[in-house]
PDB file of C-alpha atoms in Angstrom:
ATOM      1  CA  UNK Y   1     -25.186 -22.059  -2.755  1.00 79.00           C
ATOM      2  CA  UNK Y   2     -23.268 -22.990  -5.915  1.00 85.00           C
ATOM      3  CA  UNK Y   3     -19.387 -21.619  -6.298  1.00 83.00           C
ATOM      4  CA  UNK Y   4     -20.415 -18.986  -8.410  1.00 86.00           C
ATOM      5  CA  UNK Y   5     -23.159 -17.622  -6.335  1.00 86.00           C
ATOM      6  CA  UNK Y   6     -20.535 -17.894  -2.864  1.00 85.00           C
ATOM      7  CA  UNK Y   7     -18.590 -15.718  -5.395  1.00 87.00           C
ATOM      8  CA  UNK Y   8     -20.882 -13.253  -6.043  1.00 89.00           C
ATOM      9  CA  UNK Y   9     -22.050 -13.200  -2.681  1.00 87.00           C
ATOM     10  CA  UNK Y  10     -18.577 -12.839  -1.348  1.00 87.00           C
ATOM     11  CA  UNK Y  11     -18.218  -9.627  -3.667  1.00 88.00           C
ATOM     12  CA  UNK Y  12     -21.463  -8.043  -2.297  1.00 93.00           C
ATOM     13  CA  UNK Y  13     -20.496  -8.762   1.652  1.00 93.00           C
ATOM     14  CA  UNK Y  14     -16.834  -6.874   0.474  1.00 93.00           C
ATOM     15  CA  UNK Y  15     -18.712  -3.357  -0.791  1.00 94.00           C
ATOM     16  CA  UNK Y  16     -18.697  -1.336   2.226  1.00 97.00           C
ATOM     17  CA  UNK Y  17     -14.725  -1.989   2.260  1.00 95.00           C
ATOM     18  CA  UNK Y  18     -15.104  -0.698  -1.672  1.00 93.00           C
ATOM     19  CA  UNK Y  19     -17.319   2.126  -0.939  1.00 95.00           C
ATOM     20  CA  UNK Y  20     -15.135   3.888   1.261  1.00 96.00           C
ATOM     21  CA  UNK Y  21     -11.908   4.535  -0.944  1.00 89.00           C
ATOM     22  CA  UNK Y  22     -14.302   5.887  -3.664  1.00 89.00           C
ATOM     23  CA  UNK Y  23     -15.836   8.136  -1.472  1.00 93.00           C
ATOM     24  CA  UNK Y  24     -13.250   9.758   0.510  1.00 92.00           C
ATOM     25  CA  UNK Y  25     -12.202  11.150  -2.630  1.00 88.00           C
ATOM     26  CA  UNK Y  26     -15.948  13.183  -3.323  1.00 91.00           C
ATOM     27  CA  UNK Y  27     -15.913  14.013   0.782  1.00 93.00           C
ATOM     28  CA  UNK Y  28     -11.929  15.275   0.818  1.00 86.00           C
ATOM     29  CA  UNK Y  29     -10.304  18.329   1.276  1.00 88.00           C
ATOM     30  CA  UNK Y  30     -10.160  20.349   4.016  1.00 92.00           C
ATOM     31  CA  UNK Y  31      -7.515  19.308   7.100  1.00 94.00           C
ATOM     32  CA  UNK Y  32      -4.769  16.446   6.417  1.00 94.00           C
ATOM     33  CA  UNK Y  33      -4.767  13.676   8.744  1.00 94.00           C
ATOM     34  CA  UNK Y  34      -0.892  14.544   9.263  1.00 94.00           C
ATOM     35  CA  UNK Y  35      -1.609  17.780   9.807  1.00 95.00           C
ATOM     36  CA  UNK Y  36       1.273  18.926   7.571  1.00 92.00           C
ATOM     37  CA  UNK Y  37       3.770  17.076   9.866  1.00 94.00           C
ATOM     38  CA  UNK Y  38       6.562  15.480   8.555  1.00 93.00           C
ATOM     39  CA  UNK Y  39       8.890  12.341  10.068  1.00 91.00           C
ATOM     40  CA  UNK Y  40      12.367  11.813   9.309  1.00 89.00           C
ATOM     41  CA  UNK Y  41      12.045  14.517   6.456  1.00 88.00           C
ATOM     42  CA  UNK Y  42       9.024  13.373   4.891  1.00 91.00           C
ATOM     43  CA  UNK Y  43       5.478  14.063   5.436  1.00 92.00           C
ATOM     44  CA  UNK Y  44       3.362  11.491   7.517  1.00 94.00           C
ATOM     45  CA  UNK Y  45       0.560  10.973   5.318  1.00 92.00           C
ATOM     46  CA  UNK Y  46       0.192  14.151   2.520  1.00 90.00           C
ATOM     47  CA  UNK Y  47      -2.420  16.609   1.743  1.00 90.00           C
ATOM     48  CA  UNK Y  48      -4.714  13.610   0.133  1.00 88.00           C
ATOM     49  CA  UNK Y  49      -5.438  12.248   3.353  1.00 93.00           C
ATOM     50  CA  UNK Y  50      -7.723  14.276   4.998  1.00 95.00           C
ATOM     51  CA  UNK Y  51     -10.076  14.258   7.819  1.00 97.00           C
ATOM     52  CA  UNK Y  52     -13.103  14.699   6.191  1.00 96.00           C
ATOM     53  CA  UNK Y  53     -12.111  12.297   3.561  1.00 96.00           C
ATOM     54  CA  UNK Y  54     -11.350   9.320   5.927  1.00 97.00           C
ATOM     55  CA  UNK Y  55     -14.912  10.148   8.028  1.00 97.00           C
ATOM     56  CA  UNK Y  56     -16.967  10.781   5.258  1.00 97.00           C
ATOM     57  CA  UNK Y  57     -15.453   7.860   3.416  1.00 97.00           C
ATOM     58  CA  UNK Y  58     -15.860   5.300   6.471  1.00 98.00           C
ATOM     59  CA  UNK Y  59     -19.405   6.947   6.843  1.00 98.00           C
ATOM     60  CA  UNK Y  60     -20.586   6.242   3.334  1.00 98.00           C
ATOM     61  CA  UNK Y  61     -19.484   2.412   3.056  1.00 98.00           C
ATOM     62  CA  UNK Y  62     -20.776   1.929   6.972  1.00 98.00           C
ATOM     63  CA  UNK Y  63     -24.080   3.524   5.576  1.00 98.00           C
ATOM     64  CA  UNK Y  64     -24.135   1.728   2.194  1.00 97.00           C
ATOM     65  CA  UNK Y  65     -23.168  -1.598   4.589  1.00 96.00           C
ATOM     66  CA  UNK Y  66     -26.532  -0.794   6.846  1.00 96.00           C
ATOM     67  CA  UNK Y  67     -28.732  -0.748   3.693  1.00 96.00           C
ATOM     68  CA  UNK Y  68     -27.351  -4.066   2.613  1.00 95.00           C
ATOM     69  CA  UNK Y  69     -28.263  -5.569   6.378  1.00 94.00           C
ATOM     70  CA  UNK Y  70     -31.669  -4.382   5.872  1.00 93.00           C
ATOM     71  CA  UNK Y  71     -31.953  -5.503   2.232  1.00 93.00           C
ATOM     72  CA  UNK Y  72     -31.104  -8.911   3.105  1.00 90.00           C
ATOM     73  CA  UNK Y  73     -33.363  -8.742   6.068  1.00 88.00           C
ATOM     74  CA  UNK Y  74     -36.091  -7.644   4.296  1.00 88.00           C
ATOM     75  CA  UNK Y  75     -35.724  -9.555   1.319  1.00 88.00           C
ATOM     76  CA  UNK Y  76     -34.918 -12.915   3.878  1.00 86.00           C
ATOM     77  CA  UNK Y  77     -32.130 -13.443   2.286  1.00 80.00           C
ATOM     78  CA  UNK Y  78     -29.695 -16.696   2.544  1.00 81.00           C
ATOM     79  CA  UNK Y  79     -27.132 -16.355   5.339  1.00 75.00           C
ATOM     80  CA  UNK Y  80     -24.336 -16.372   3.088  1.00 78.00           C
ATOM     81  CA  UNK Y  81     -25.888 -12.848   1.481  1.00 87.00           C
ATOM     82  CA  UNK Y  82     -26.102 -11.131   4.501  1.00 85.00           C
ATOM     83  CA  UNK Y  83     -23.847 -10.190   7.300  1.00 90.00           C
ATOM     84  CA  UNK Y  84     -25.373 -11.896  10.102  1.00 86.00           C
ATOM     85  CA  UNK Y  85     -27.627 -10.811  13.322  1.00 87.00           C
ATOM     86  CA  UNK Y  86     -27.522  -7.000  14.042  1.00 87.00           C
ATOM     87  CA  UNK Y  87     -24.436  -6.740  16.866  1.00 89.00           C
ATOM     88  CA  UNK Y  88     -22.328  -8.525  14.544  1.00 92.00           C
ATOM     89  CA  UNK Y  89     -23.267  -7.722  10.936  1.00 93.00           C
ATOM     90  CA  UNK Y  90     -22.673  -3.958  12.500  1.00 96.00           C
ATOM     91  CA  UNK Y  91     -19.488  -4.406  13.491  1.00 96.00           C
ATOM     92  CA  UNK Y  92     -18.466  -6.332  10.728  1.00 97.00           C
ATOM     93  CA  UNK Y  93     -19.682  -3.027   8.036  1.00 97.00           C
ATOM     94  CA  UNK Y  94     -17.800  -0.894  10.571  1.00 98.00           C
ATOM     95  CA  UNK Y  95     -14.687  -3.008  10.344  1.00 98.00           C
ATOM     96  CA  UNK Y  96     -15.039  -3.414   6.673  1.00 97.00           C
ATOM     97  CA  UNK Y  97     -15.238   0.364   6.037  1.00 98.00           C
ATOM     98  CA  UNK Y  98     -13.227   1.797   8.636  1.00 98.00           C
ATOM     99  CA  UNK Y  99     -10.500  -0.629   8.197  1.00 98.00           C
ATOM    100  CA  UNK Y 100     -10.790  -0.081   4.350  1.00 97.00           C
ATOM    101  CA  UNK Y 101      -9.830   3.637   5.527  1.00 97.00           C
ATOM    102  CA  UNK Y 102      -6.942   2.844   7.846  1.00 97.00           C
ATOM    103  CA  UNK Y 103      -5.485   0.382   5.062  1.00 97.00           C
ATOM    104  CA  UNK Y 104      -5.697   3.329   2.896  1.00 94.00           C
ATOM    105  CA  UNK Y 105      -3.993   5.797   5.252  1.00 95.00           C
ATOM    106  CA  UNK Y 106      -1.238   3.443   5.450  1.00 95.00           C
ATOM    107  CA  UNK Y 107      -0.758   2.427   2.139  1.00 94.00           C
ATOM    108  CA  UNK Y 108       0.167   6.637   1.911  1.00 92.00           C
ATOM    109  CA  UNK Y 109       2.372   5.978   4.320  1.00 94.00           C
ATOM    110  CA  UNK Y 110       4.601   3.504   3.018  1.00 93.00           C
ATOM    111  CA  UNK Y 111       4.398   5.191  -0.179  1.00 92.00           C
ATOM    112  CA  UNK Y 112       5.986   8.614   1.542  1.00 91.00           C
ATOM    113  CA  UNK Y 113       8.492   6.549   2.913  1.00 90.00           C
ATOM    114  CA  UNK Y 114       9.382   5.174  -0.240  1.00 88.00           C
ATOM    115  CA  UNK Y 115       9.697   8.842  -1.369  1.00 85.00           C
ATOM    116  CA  UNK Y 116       6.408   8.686  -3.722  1.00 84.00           C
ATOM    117  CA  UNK Y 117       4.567  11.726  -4.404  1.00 77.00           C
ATOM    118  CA  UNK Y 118       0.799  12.302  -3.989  1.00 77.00           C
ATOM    119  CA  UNK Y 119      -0.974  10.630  -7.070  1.00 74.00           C
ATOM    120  CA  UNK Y 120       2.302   8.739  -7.601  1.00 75.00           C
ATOM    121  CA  UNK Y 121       2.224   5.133  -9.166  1.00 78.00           C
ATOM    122  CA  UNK Y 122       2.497   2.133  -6.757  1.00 80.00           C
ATOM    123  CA  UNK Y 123       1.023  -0.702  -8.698  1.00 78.00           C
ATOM    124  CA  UNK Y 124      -0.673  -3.529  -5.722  1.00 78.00           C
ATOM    125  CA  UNK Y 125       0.117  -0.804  -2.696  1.00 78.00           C
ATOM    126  CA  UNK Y 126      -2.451   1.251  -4.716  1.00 82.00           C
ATOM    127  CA  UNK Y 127      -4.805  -1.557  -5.559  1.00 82.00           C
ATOM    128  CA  UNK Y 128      -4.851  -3.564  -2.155  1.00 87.00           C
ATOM    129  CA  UNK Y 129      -3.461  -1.482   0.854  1.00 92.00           C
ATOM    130  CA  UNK Y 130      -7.092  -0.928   1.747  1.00 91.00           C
ATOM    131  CA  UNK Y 131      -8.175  -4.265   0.881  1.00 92.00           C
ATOM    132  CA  UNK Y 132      -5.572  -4.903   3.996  1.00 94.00           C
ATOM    133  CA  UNK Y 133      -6.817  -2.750   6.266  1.00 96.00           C
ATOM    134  CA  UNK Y 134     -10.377  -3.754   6.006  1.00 96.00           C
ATOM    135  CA  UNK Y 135      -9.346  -7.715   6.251  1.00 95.00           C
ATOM    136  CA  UNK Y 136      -7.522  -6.954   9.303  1.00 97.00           C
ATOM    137  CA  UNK Y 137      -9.930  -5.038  11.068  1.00 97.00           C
ATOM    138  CA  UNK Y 138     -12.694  -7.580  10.314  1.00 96.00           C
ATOM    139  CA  UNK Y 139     -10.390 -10.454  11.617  1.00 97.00           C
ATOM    140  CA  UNK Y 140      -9.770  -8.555  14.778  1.00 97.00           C
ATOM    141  CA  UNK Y 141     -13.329  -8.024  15.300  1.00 97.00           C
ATOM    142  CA  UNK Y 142     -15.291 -10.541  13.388  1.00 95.00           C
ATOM    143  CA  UNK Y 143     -12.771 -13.051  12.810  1.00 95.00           C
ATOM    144  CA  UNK Y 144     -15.615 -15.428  12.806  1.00 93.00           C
ATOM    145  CA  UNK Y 145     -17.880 -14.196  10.342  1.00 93.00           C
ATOM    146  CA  UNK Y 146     -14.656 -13.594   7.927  1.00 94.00           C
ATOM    147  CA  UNK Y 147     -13.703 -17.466   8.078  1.00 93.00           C
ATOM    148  CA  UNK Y 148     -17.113 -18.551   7.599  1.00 90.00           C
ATOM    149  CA  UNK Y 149     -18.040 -15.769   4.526  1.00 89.00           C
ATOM    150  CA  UNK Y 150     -14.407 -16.076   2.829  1.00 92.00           C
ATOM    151  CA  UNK Y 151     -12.371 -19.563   3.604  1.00 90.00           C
ATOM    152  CA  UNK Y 152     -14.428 -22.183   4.871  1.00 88.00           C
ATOM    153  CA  UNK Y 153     -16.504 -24.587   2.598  1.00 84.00           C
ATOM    154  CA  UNK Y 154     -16.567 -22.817  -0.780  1.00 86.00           C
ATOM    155  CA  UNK Y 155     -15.681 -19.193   0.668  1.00 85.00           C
ATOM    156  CA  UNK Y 156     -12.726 -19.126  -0.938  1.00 87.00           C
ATOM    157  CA  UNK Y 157     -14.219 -18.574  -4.254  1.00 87.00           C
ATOM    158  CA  UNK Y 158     -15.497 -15.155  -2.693  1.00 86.00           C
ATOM    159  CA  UNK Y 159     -12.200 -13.884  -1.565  1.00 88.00           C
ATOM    160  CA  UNK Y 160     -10.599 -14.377  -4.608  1.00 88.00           C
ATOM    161  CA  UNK Y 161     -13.401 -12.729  -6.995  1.00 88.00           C
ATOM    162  CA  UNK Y 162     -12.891  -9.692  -4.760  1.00 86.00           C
ATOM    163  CA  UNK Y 163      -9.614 -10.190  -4.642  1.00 87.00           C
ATOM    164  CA  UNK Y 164      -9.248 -10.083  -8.637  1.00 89.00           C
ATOM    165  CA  UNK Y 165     -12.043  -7.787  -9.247  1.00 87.00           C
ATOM    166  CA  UNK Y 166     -10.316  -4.932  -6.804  1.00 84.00           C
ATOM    167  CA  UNK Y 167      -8.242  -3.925  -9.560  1.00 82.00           C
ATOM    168  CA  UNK Y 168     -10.278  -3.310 -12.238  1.00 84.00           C
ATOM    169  CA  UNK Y 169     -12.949  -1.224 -10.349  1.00 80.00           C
ATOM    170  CA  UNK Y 170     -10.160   0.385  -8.073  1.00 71.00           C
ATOM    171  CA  UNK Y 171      -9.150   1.593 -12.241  1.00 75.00           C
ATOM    172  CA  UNK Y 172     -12.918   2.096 -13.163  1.00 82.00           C
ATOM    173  CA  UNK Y 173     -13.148   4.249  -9.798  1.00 74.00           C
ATOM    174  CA  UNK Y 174      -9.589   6.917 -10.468  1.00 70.00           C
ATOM    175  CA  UNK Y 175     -11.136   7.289 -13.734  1.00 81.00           C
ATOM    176  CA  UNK Y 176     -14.371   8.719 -12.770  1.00 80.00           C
ATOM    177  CA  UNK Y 177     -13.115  10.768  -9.994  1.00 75.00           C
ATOM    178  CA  UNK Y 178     -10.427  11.965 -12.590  1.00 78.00           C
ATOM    179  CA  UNK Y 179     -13.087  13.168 -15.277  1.00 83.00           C
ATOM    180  CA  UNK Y 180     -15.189  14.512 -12.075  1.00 75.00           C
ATOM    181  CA  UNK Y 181     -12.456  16.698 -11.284  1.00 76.00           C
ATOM    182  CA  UNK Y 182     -11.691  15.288  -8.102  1.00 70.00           C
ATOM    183  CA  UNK Y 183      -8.703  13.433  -8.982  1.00 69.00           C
ATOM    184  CA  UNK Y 184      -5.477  14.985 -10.329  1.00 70.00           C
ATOM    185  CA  UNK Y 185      -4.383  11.671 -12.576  1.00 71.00           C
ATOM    186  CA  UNK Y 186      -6.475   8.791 -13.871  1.00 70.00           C
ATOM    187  CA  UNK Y 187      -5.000   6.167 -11.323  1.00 64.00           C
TER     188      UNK Y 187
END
């Protein structure tokens, strides 16, 4: 594959770790993943972190992640477009989307322990706590399939397309939820 198409490829492999922090916000409400506890004065977590949010968002990208296996199965896809055989490239969707949840959960808590509101501004915490999370979990699990997708050969040109393209649909993302209703601010 040429750099560019690594690139792209390396973007599409990253969208169930996407999916999920878009999608807890049309699945939220309901009980708060602190349940309204607090520690050391502040609450854990906040009311935006919910249990049905984290689920349904985890649920979504890990469902959105098996389409893509059978996509690039179907369509016999190169190896660097698809996740892999069917133990792994399942456990690497579930990493990618539930630790793309977990990152998220605790990027809200370092942001209550820097005494920021719900909705608050925390430019890069905002944009890449999940981004974290998801990396981590995938390395724990799959670490593997991560070096061979995202640093080895031309990899790297994957990692940092998603890496600058977070951002910008991360923005594209708060907006929509905002005029959907589901968000309280744009961001």
């Amino acid at each position: 594959m040429t750099p560019l198409e690594t690139a792209l490829a390396g973007l599409w492999l990253m969208l169930p770790a996407l999916i999920p922090n878009s999608a807890a916000v049309i699945w939220g409400g309901g009980t708060p993943m602190d349940f309204g506890r607090s520690w050391r004065g502040k609450r854990i977590l906040g009311d935006g972190k919910t249990w049905r949010g984290f689920v349904g968002g985890a649920l979504t990208g890990t469902a959105f992640g098996i389409f893509q296996i059978w996509l690039a199965s179907a369509l016999e896809a190169e190896p660097g477009w698809g996740f892999g055989d069917w133990p792994v490239s399942l456990c690497v969707v579930l990493s990618l989307s539930f630790g793309s949840m977990l990152g998220d959960s605790a990027g809200s808590f370092v942001k209550r322990r820097l005494g920021r509101g719900r909705g608050s501004k925390t430019p890069g915490l905002d944009q890449y706590s999940f981004v974290l999370g998801a990396i981590v979990l995938v390395l724990v699990f799959q670490q593997t399939w991560f070096r061979a997708h995202y640093i080895e050969g031309d990899g790297i040109y994957g990692l940092a397309l998603f890496l600058v393209v977070v951002p910008v649909l991360h923005r594209v993302a708060n907006i929509i939820g905002y005029k959907m209703g589901k968000k309280n601010v744009p961001w």
